[in-house]
CSV table of C-alpha atoms in Angstrom, one decimal:
chain,number,residue,atom,x,y,z
A,1,MET,CA,-73.3,43.8,-39.4
A,2,ALA,CA,-72.4,42.8,-36.0
A,3,LEU,CA,-69.1,44.4,-37.2
A,4,GLU,CA,-69.8,46.9,-38.2
A,5,THR,CA,-70.6,48.2,-35.2
A,6,CYS,CA,-67.4,47.0,-33.5
A,7,GLY,CA,-64.7,47.6,-36.2
A,8,SER,CA,-63.6,50.2,-33.4
A,9,CYS,CA,-63.7,47.8,-31.7
A,10,LEU,CA,-61.8,44.9,-33.7
A,11,SER,CA,-58.3,48.4,-34.2
A,12,CYS,CA,-58.4,49.2,-30.7
A,13,LEU,CA,-57.8,45.0,-30.2
A,14,LEU,CA,-54.2,45.0,-31.8
A,15,ILE,CA,-52.1,48.0,-30.6
A,16,PRO,CA,-51.6,45.7,-27.5
A,17,LEU,CA,-51.5,42.6,-29.9
A,18,ALA,CA,-48.8,44.5,-31.6
A,19,LEU,CA,-47.4,45.8,-28.1
A,20,TRP,CA,-47.0,42.9,-27.1
A,21,SER,CA,-44.9,41.0,-30.2
A,22,ILE,CA,-43.2,44.0,-30.3
A,23,VAL,CA,-41.4,43.0,-26.0
A,24,VAL,CA,-41.1,39.1,-26.8
A,25,ASN,CA,-39.5,39.9,-29.6
A,26,ILE,CA,-36.9,42.0,-27.5
A,27,LEU,CA,-37.1,38.9,-24.7
A,28,LEU,CA,-35.5,36.7,-28.0
A,29,TYR,CA,-32.6,39.0,-27.4
A,30,PHE,CA,-32.4,37.7,-23.7
A,31,PRO,CA,-31.1,34.0,-23.4
A,32,ASN,CA,-31.9,33.2,-20.0
A,33,GLY,CA,-32.4,37.6,-19.9
A,34,LYS,CA,-28.6,38.2,-20.3
A,35,ALA,CA,-27.0,39.9,-22.9
A,36,SER,CA,-23.7,38.3,-23.4
A,37,HIS,CA,-24.8,36.4,-26.9
A,38,ALA,CA,-26.7,38.9,-28.7
A,39,ALA,CA,-24.0,40.9,-27.9
A,40,SER,CA,-21.6,37.8,-29.6
A,41,TYR,CA,-24.1,36.9,-32.6
A,42,GLN,CA,-24.8,33.1,-31.1
A,43,LEU,CA,-28.8,33.8,-31.9
A,44,PRO,CA,-30.6,31.7,-34.3
A,45,ASN,CA,-31.0,34.3,-38.2
A,46,TYR,CA,-34.6,34.7,-37.4
A,47,VAL,CA,-34.1,36.4,-34.7
A,48,TRP,CA,-32.1,39.3,-37.0
A,49,TYR,CA,-34.9,39.4,-38.8
A,50,PHE,CA,-37.2,42.2,-36.2
A,51,GLU,CA,-40.7,40.5,-37.5
A,52,GLY,CA,-41.6,41.4,-33.9
A,53,ILE,CA,-40.4,44.4,-33.3
A,54,CYS,CA,-41.3,46.0,-37.2
A,55,PHE,CA,-43.3,44.2,-38.8
A,56,SER,CA,-46.3,42.7,-35.9
A,57,GLY,CA,-45.6,44.9,-34.1
A,58,VAL,CA,-44.3,49.6,-35.2
A,59,MET,CA,-45.8,48.2,-38.6
A,60,ILE,CA,-49.5,47.5,-36.8
A,61,LEU,CA,-49.3,50.1,-34.7
A,62,LEU,CA,-49.0,52.4,-36.9
A,63,LEU,CA,-51.4,50.2,-39.5
A,64,ALA,CA,-54.1,50.6,-35.8
A,65,VAL,CA,-53.7,54.0,-35.2
A,66,ILE,CA,-54.4,55.2,-38.5
A,67,LEU,CA,-57.5,52.1,-38.8
A,68,ILE,CA,-58.9,54.0,-35.5
A,69,THR,CA,-59.2,57.0,-36.8
A,70,LEU,CA,-60.5,56.2,-39.9
A,71,GLU,CA,-63.7,55.2,-38.3
A,72,CYS,CA,-63.5,58.3,-36.0
A,73,ASN,CA,-66.9,61.0,-36.4
A,74,VAL,CA,-64.0,63.8,-36.7
A,75,PHE,CA,-62.7,62.3,-39.8
A,76,TYR,CA,-62.1,65.3,-42.4
A,77,ARG,CA,-64.7,64.6,-44.8
A,78,CYS,CA,-62.7,64.8,-48.8
A,79,CYS,CA,-65.5,64.5,-49.9
A,80,GLN,CA,-69.4,67.0,-50.2
A,81,SER,CA,-71.3,63.4,-50.0
A,82,GLU,CA,-71.9,61.8,-46.8
A,83,SER,CA,-72.0,58.8,-49.0
A,84,CYS,CA,-68.7,59.6,-51.3
A,85,ASN,CA,-67.0,60.1,-47.6
A,86,LYS,CA,-67.6,57.0,-46.9
A,87,THR,CA,-66.4,54.4,-49.0
A,88,TYR,CA,-63.4,56.7,-49.6
A,89,ARG,CA,-63.4,55.9,-45.3
A,90,SER,CA,-63.8,52.0,-46.9
A,91,PHE,CA,-61.6,51.7,-49.3
A,92,ILE,CA,-58.6,52.8,-47.5
A,93,SER,CA,-59.9,51.0,-44.5
A,94,ILE,CA,-59.1,48.3,-47.1
A,95,VAL,CA,-56.3,49.0,-47.6
A,96,LEU,CA,-54.9,49.2,-44.3
A,97,ALA,CA,-56.5,45.9,-43.4
A,98,LEU,CA,-54.7,44.3,-47.0
A,99,LEU,CA,-51.4,45.8,-45.2
A,100,GLY,CA,-52.0,44.0,-42.0
A,101,VAL,CA,-52.7,40.9,-43.2
A,102,ALA,CA,-49.6,41.7,-45.4
A,103,PHE,CA,-47.4,42.8,-41.9
A,104,SER,CA,-48.7,39.7,-39.9
A,105,GLY,CA,-48.6,37.3,-41.9
A,106,TYR,CA,-44.8,36.8,-43.0
A,107,SER,CA,-44.7,37.4,-39.3
A,108,CYS,CA,-46.2,34.0,-38.4
A,109,ILE,CA,-44.3,32.3,-42.1
A,110,ILE,CA,-41.0,33.7,-40.0
A,111,PHE,CA,-41.8,33.1,-36.7
A,112,THR,CA,-43.0,29.6,-37.4
A,113,LEU,CA,-39.7,28.7,-39.7
A,114,GLY,CA,-37.8,30.0,-36.8
A,115,LEU,CA,-39.7,27.1,-34.5
A,116,ILE,CA,-39.4,24.4,-37.4
A,117,GLN,CA,-35.1,25.3,-37.7
A,118,GLY,CA,-35.2,25.1,-33.6
A,119,PRO,CA,-32.3,27.0,-31.6
A,120,PHE,CA,-29.3,28.3,-31.9
A,121,CYS,CA,-27.1,26.8,-29.0
A,122,ASN,CA,-23.3,25.1,-27.9
A,123,SER,CA,-23.2,21.6,-28.3
A,124,SER,CA,-21.2,18.8,-28.0
A,125,HIS,CA,-19.9,19.9,-31.8
A,126,GLY,CA,-20.0,23.3,-30.9
A,127,TRP,CA,-21.9,26.6,-31.8
A,128,ASP,CA,-25.1,25.4,-35.2
A,129,TYR,CA,-29.1,24.5,-35.4
A,130,ILE,CA,-28.8,21.1,-33.9
A,131,PHE,CA,-32.5,20.7,-34.5
A,132,LYS,CA,-32.7,21.9,-38.4
A,133,ASP,CA,-33.0,18.4,-39.3
A,134,THR,CA,-35.4,17.1,-36.9
A,135,ALA,CA,-38.3,19.5,-39.5
A,136,GLY,CA,-39.6,20.3,-35.7
A,137,GLY,CA,-40.0,16.9,-34.2
A,138,TYR,CA,-37.7,18.6,-31.8
A,139,LEU,CA,-40.8,20.1,-30.1
A,140,THR,CA,-41.4,16.4,-28.8
A,141,ASP,CA,-38.2,15.0,-28.2
A,142,TYR,CA,-37.7,16.6,-25.0
A,143,LEU,CA,-35.0,14.3,-23.9
A,144,ALA,CA,-32.6,16.6,-27.1
A,145,TRP,CA,-33.0,19.6,-25.5
A,146,SER,CA,-30.5,18.3,-22.9
A,147,ARG,CA,-28.5,18.4,-26.2
A,148,CYS,CA,-27.4,21.9,-25.8
A,149,THR,CA,-25.1,22.9,-23.2
A,150,GLU,CA,-25.3,26.7,-24.2
A,151,PRO,CA,-27.4,29.1,-23.3
A,152,PRO,CA,-28.7,27.0,-20.9
A,153,ASN,CA,-32.6,26.5,-21.1
A,154,ILE,CA,-32.5,27.9,-24.1
A,155,VAL,CA,-34.7,25.3,-26.5
A,156,GLU,CA,-37.8,26.1,-24.1
A,157,TRP,CA,-37.0,30.0,-23.9
A,158,ASN,CA,-36.7,29.6,-27.6
A,159,THR,CA,-39.7,27.4,-27.8
A,160,ILE,CA,-42.0,29.4,-25.6
A,161,LEU,CA,-41.2,32.8,-27.4
A,162,LEU,CA,-41.8,32.2,-30.3
A,163,SER,CA,-45.0,29.9,-30.0
A,164,ILE,CA,-46.6,33.7,-28.1
A,165,LEU,CA,-45.3,35.5,-31.2
A,166,ILE,CA,-47.1,32.9,-33.8
A,167,GLY,CA,-50.4,33.4,-31.0
A,168,LEU,CA,-49.5,37.4,-31.6
A,169,SER,CA,-48.9,37.4,-35.6
A,170,GLY,CA,-52.2,34.8,-35.6
A,171,LEU,CA,-54.1,36.9,-34.1
A,172,GLN,CA,-53.7,39.8,-35.3
A,173,LEU,CA,-54.0,38.3,-38.9
A,174,ILE,CA,-57.5,36.8,-38.0
A,175,ILE,CA,-58.8,40.6,-36.8
A,176,CYS,CA,-57.0,42.4,-40.0
A,177,SER,CA,-59.1,39.8,-42.2
A,178,LEU,CA,-62.9,40.4,-40.5
A,179,LYS,CA,-61.6,45.0,-40.9
A,180,VAL,CA,-61.3,43.4,-44.2
A,181,VAL,CA,-64.7,41.0,-44.7
A,182,ASN,CA,-66.6,44.2,-43.0
A,183,ASN,CA,-64.7,47.1,-45.1
A,184,VAL,CA,-65.8,44.9,-48.4
A,185,ASP,CA,-69.3,45.3,-47.5
A,186,VAL,CA,-69.7,48.4,-46.0
A,187,PHE,CA,-68.1,49.6,-49.6
A,188,SER,CA,-70.4,47.5,-51.8
A,189,CYS,CA,-72.7,48.5,-50.1
A,190,CYS,CA,-72.2,52.4,-50.5
């Protein structure tokens, strides 16, 4: 029942997480603050999926706003009885929280796959995913990072930003899951 008293707190936490996901995903398009690689499509393919902007960004932001609106006491009464109205709002909240679980889960998976694949960079053999066959092993092999000559520090750039995005979408996933559990309890009580 502690979740029930702080249900709107959880929904409010989704807003900064979604805004940070948008900002961090936009940074992936500008390695080292330069737009030249985005203009010439020399970015990893997972960056072009826009999951940080669309799914863990805008979609979670919209869900959070709707969930906060549903939790307000000034919400329009759809039924004559208070218990019917509470049941209806709980059902809608469950559906929206499940959508949040799906959006943030999808984003978390795509960010993880992008981190495992590694950056798209220029090496002695030209532009390629030179770490794609390491199954993420390149993350601990710091000496191999120097094989990427262009853009400079791209391995660090992608690793840091994708790790942040995995953390943000993971937090969104946890919060949306807690919202589902909370609303299922409220829904079953009515």
